[in-house]
CSV table of C-alpha atoms in Angstrom, one decimal:
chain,number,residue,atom,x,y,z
A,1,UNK,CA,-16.1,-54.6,-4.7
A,2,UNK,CA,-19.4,-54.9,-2.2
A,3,UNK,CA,-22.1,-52.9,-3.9
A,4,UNK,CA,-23.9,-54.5,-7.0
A,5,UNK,CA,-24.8,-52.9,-9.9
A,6,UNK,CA,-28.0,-51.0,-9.9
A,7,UNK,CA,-30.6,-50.3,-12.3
A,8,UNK,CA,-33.9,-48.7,-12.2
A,9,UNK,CA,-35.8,-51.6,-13.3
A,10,UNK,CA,-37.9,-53.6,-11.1
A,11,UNK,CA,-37.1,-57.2,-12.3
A,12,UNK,CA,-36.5,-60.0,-9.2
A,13,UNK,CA,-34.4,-62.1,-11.4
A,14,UNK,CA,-32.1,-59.2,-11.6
A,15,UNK,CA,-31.0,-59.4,-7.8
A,16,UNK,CA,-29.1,-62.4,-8.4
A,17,UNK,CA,-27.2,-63.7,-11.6
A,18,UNK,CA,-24.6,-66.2,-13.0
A,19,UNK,CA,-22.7,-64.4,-15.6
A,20,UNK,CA,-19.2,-65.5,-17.7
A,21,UNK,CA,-20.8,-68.5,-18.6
A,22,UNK,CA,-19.9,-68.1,-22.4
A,23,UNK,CA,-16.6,-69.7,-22.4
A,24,UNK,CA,-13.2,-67.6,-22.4
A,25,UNK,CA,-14.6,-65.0,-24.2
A,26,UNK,CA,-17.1,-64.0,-22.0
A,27,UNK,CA,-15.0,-63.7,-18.6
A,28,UNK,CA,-14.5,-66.3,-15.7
A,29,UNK,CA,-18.2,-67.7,-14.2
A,30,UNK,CA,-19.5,-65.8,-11.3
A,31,UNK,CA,-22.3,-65.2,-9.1
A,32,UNK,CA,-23.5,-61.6,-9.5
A,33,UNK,CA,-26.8,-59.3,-8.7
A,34,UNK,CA,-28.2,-55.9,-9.0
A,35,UNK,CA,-29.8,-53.7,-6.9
A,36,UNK,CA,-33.3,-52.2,-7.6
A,37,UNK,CA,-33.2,-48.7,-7.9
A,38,UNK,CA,-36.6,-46.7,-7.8
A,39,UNK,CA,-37.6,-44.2,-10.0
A,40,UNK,CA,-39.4,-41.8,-8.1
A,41,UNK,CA,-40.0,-41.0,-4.5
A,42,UNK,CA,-43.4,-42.9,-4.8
A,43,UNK,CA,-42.1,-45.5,-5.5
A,44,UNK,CA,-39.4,-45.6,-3.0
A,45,UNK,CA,-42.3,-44.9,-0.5
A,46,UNK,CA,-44.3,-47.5,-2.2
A,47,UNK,CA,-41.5,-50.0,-1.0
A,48,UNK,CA,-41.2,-49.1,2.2
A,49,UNK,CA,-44.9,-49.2,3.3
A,50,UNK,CA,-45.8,-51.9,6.2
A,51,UNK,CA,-49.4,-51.3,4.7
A,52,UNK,CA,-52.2,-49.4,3.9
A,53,UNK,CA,-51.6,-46.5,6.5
A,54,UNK,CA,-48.1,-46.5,6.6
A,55,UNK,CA,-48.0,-45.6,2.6
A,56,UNK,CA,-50.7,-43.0,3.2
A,57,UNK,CA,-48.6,-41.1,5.7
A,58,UNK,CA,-45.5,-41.4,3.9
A,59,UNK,CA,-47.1,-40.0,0.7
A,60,UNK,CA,-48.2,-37.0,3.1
A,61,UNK,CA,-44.9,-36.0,3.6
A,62,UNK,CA,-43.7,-35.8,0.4
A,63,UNK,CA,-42.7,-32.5,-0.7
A,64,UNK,CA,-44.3,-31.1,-4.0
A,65,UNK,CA,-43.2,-27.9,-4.4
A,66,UNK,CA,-42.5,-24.8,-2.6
A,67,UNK,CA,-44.6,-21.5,-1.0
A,68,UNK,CA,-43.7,-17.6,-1.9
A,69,UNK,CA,-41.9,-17.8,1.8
A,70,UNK,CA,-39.4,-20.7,0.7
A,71,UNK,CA,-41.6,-23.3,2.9
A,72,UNK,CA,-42.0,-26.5,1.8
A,73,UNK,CA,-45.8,-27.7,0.4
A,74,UNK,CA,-46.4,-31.3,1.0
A,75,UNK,CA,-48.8,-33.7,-0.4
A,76,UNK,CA,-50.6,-33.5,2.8
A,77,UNK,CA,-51.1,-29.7,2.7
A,78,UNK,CA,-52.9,-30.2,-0.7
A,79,UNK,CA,-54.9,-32.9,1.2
A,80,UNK,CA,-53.7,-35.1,-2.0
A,81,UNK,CA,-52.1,-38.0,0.2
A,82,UNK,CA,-56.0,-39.6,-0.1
A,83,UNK,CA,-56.4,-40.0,-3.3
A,84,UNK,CA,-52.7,-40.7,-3.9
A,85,UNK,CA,-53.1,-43.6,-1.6
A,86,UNK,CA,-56.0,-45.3,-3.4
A,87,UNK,CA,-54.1,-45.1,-6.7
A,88,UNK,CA,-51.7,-47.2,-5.0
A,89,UNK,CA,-53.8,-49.3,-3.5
A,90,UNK,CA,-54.1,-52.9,-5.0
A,91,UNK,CA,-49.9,-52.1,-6.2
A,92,UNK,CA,-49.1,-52.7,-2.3
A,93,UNK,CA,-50.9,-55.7,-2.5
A,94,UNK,CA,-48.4,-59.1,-2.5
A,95,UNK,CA,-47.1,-60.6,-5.8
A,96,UNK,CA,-46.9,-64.2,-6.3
A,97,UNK,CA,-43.0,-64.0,-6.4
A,98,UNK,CA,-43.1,-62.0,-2.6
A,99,UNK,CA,-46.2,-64.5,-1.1
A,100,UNK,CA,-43.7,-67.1,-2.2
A,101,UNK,CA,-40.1,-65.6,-0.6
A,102,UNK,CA,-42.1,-65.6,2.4
């Protein structure tokens, strides 16, 4: 099996694990992970950003709903992507853990 278990959690120490360690009981000793699932399409955006203007653009194509003709409303049409984008802001900023991977 290639894909790792996911979970919509974002906790690092998730993407790699030891587990079975508990004797026979518990399984043979392996080296396991998960993936990090996201919750919401912000969020997925949110990781995918290169920076500032990247996320803003991104969050302008989101779709948030739907006109009387069918068509597709976006954040950007609501001229929301602004404001979404500060909220956002200091969250695209660099962790320790990330400053440290890198």
């Amino acid at each position: 099996i290639t894909w790792k278990r996911c979970v919509d959690m974002n906790d690092r120490q998730l993407r790699n694990v030891v587990d079975g360690l508990g004797g026979r009981v518990n399984g043979v000793p392996r080296e396991d992970g998960f993936d990090i699932t996201v919750a919401s399409e912000i969020m997925a955006i949110l990781c995918l950003a290169k920076d500032i203007d990247d996320l803003k653009e991104r969050i302008s194509k989101i779709v948030v709903g739907y006109n009387f003709e069918g068509n597709p409303v976006t954040a950007g049409d609501l001229k929301a992507q602004g404001a979404m984008t500060a909220l956002l802001k200091d969250a695209l900023k660099p962790n320790l853990v990330q400053t440290l991977e890198h």
